[in-house]
C-alpha cells in the first residue's frame, strides 16, 4: 500500500505556458525514447485489454468457463500448453482469458479513480488557488480532512460498509486521491497568478474566466495529466492490496489484484498463475508512472 | 507564532472531532454488529443476542450512543473492548511498541532516499540518475505484499528460514526478524524521498543564487553543500510528519504477512469482529498521530525557514 | 476445565478458512521411551491469534479455536469422549470421575463419583464444591455463558459428599445427550470466590489463569504466542512435552515454518498447500475423516418463489457433480449423502436419495416445474428470466470457488446466477438475521456427533433454519429423537428424519471435508481417530506424542 500513501512528491514546476506550447512539448517528448516506449507499452496494454472479448472470442476461450480434460476431469492447475496459453487456474479456467478480462477491471478502476480525482480535485484546486480567502479555507478544510484520515483503516471499513465492486472501489479510492490533485493544482494556480503578466492582465480588466482559460488552465492541464498518471498507478496497486486483505474486487470477477492474491498458495506449485498478473501490474504501473514522469519533464520549460 | 499555533491546534481538534464522528457513523453503518459472528452458533437464540447487545449498549439509538461515546472519550474512556474485556487503550498500548519499532526502522531505511535523490539530481541525465530512477520506478511498481510473499518463499528455499513475529533472543535475533518487513515497508519510503529530493534539488539548481555561486567560481562541491542542499532539503521536514501515519497504515500488511504482533493486525481483527470500542480508539489514535505529524511539520518548517512568517 | 462443556459448542457454520480437523490414519510409530535430559518443546504454528482471555465459562464472543486449544491443555473433564465408538468413556489418564455416572431409575439424575487423587495445579484437592460454585455462577443469565441453554436443563446439583455430584435434569433425554448435559466442569473456588465473574479488572484469573486442573499450566501469553508448561501437580498421565508453544502465524508462513523446522506442527494447512506439504521431506501430512468433520452444503431459501418448488431445487442439485467438488478440495473430501458428515458412521443414513449428477434430468425437472428454456435463458410462466444470487463469505475462499462453479453449472440450465462475496459479519447478518438471500454457501463442522446436532437446521423456526424449511413430521421426530432411550429405536428415528429431509431437499449436502494437519517427522505418536480436533480427540492424544531425537 506504500504507493497509495506516497506523498505527492511529483512537483511540477509551473511556468508560463499556454495552449501554443504543445508543439514544443511534443518535440521534447519525441527525443525521450523512454517515455515514448512507456506510452507505447501503456497503449498496447490498454488496446489489448479493451479488445479482450474479441481476442478471447477468436481463441474460443471464456474467462469464466470451467474447462475439462478429455477424460472429463476438470482441468485444474494445468500448466501452459496447447489449449491454454497461460495454463489454467485452480478452478480449471483459462488463465490467459482471465488475465485479459482482469485487465479491463484493473484499468477501469485505475482510470476511473484518476478521473474522479481530477474531476473533483482540479476544480477544487483551481477555485482555491484563484480566489483564495474563504474559498481556499473551505476547500482546504476538506483536503485536510481527507489527508488526515488514516487511509487504510478507513478503506477497510468503507469496503465493509459498501460492497466492493468496480464503481464503489473507484469512488473510495477517488475520495482519497482527489485532495492530492487539488493541492497540486492550487500550487500551480498560485505560482501562475504570481507571474507579472497575469497580474498585468488582471489589472487591465481581463475577466476571471478569460484569465483562467488563457493562462491558468494550460498549466493546470499539464499538472493534471501528471497527477492522473500517479493516480492510475496508485489505484491499481491499492486495489491489489485490498484484494490481498480480502476487500478488493470479488471473484468470480477477475482483477489483476485478486488474481495475484488468489495465487498466493501456488507460488511453488503453479507459477504460471503467480507471475502473469504480477507482471501485468508491474508493467502497467511502470509505464503509467514513467509516462507521467516524462510528461512532467516535457512540460518543464527550463529543460 | 503563538497565535498561529493556537489556531492550528484549534483546527486540529476540530478536524479530529469531525473525523471521529465520521468514523463512528461509518462503523455503526457497517452491516452486522459484534453479535453477527455468533449467529452461526446453532444454539444462539434471540435472547442471547439481545443480552449481548444490551451488555455492549448497542441498542441505544445512534445519536444517544454517539453522545455517550463522545462524552466518555473526552474523559479518555474508550469503553471496553468486546473481545478483550479490557479498555482499548490498554490493549493498544501492548501492541503499539511493535508497530513503532517496525515503522521507525522502515523510516530510517526510507532516509536512504535522500542521498539517492541528491545524487540523481546532481547527475541529472547521466548514469547515476538513470539507474536511480529505474530503481525507484521499478520498485514502486510491484505490490509490496506480493514482494513479501515471494521473499518468504525464496528465503524458505534458499536460507531455510523465514521471519515470523519478533525475534526475542537478543539484538541480532531481533534485527533478523524485523529487517525484512521493515525493508519492504521502507522501500516505498525510499522511492518517495528520492523523487521528492531529486525534484527539490533540481528546482534549486535552477535558481539564480546557485547560478551566481557557480559564476563566482565556487567548486561544485561547495555549491552543492552551501547552496543547493540547504535549500532543497528544507521542505523535507514537511513530509517527515506526513509519512508517519502512512508507515503505520502500510505496516498493517507486513504485520499480517509476518505475524508481527502490532497494531495493524489488531485493527484488522477489530474491524472484522466489529469490536467498535477498540476500532474507534485505534482510529482516534491514528488520527491524532497524523495530526501531530502535520502540525509538527508546520512548526518545524517555520523554524528552519526564516522566510516563513506565521500570521 | 469445563472442557466437556466446550465441546458441543463447536457446531457452527465454520468460520475457519478450511477444515482444521485432523483425524488421521494411524501412524505405526510408537512413542519412544522417555528421553532424559533435553527439554522437549512442541512448537505449534497456529493461524488463530492467541486467546484474548481465558475465561473457563466464556461469553459467546470469546469462544474460539485458540481458547479451545488452551483449555484442552489446561483442563481435564469429568469424563471423556471416544470418537471411534462415539460414546462417553472414562479414561484414567485424563478424567476426574472414577467411572461413568450412574443413572437413576427415572433417567433424570446422574451421579458422578470423583477420584480421590485429583488436585488443582496449586496442590489443593478438587472437590464437589468447585463444580457447584462454577455451576451456580455460570447459570446466572447476566454472566452470559455461551452454553447457558444447556446449563438451564439442570434442575439441581447436590453434593452428598465432597466426592459425589448428583445432577438432576429437568426431564429425561436420550442417554448420550443427557450425560452431556449433566457433565459439569469445576472452577477453583478457593481462588475465584469473592472475585467478579466477568470483570478482568477485579479478577486477573480471567486474563491469566494461575490455578487449573489439566496437564499444563499457562506459562505466558501475548499477542505473539501463548505457551504452556507442565503442571507440577498433574494427577493424570504425564505428558512427554515439557512445554507447548502456539506461535501465531499467517497462512503465508505457517507451512514454511514447518518446512524450515521453526515449528513442529502446523495446525491448519490450507488444502491448496496440501500438495506442497506432501513433497516436503520433513513434513508428515496427516489426514482423516472425522465423525464431526466439516461438510459443505448448498443452502436454499425456500421463501423465494423459484426455490420453493422442490423440482427446481432438485434440478439445481442434480447439476452439481460431487466428484468435481472433491477435485476442488484437492481430493481432501468425500461425497456426502445424508445429513451427517461421512465419518459419522453411527448415525449417517447413506440409503437416502443421492441426487446424482444428471443434467438432462435437471432440464426435465425445470420443464415439469413450468419453466422453459428460451435459447440460453430460462424463463418462468410469465416469461421473466430466472435470476438467483449466491452469497458466500470471503473468509472462505473454497466456498467462493464452489459458488463460481455453481454459477457455471446453473448457467448451463439457463439460470442467470450472480455470485456475491460478503465479508463474514456481513454474510452472517444477511444470512442469519435478515434471511435475505437466494442461495448461500454453507460449511458446517465440529461440534457433536450426536444426531440431535442438526435439529436447529431442520426444525421449523430453528435458529439455523434460515431458509424457512418446515415439515411437521420432521419436527415431531426430532422431539422424539431427543428423548428416546432405546439406541436402536433412536437410530430408526434419525434414519427416518434424514430420509424425510433429504427428500424435501431444503439444502443439498455435497462433500465431507477431511481433516488435514501437518507435523514434523520428528513428532511421533500421532494417531488420529475419528474426532474433530486432533488435540482433543481420544482424550488428549497429545499425551502420547513426543519428539524423536
Short mmCIF file of N, CA, C and O in Angstrom, two decimals, chain B residues 82 93 189 218:
data_model
loop_
_atom_site.label_atom_id
_atom_site.label_comp_id
_atom_site.label_asym_id
_atom_site.label_seq_id
_atom_site.Cartn_x
_atom_site.Cartn_y
_atom_site.Cartn_z
N UNK B 82 -14.91 -5.38 23.28
CA UNK B 82 -15.84 -6.50 23.41
C UNK B 82 -15.12 -7.82 23.57
O UNK B 82 -15.60 -8.73 24.23
N UNK B 93 -1.89 -0.18 23.86
CA UNK B 93 -0.58 0.07 24.46
C UNK B 93 0.33 -1.13 24.33
O UNK B 93 1.52 -0.99 24.04
N UNK B 189 9.13 4.19 1.04
CA UNK B 189 9.61 5.47 1.55
C UNK B 189 10.85 5.95 0.80
O UNK B 189 10.97 7.13 0.48
N UNK B 218 32.90 29.11 -7.31
CA UNK B 218 32.93 28.13 -6.22
C UNK B 218 32.98 26.72 -6.83
O UNK B 218 32.43 26.49 -7.90
#
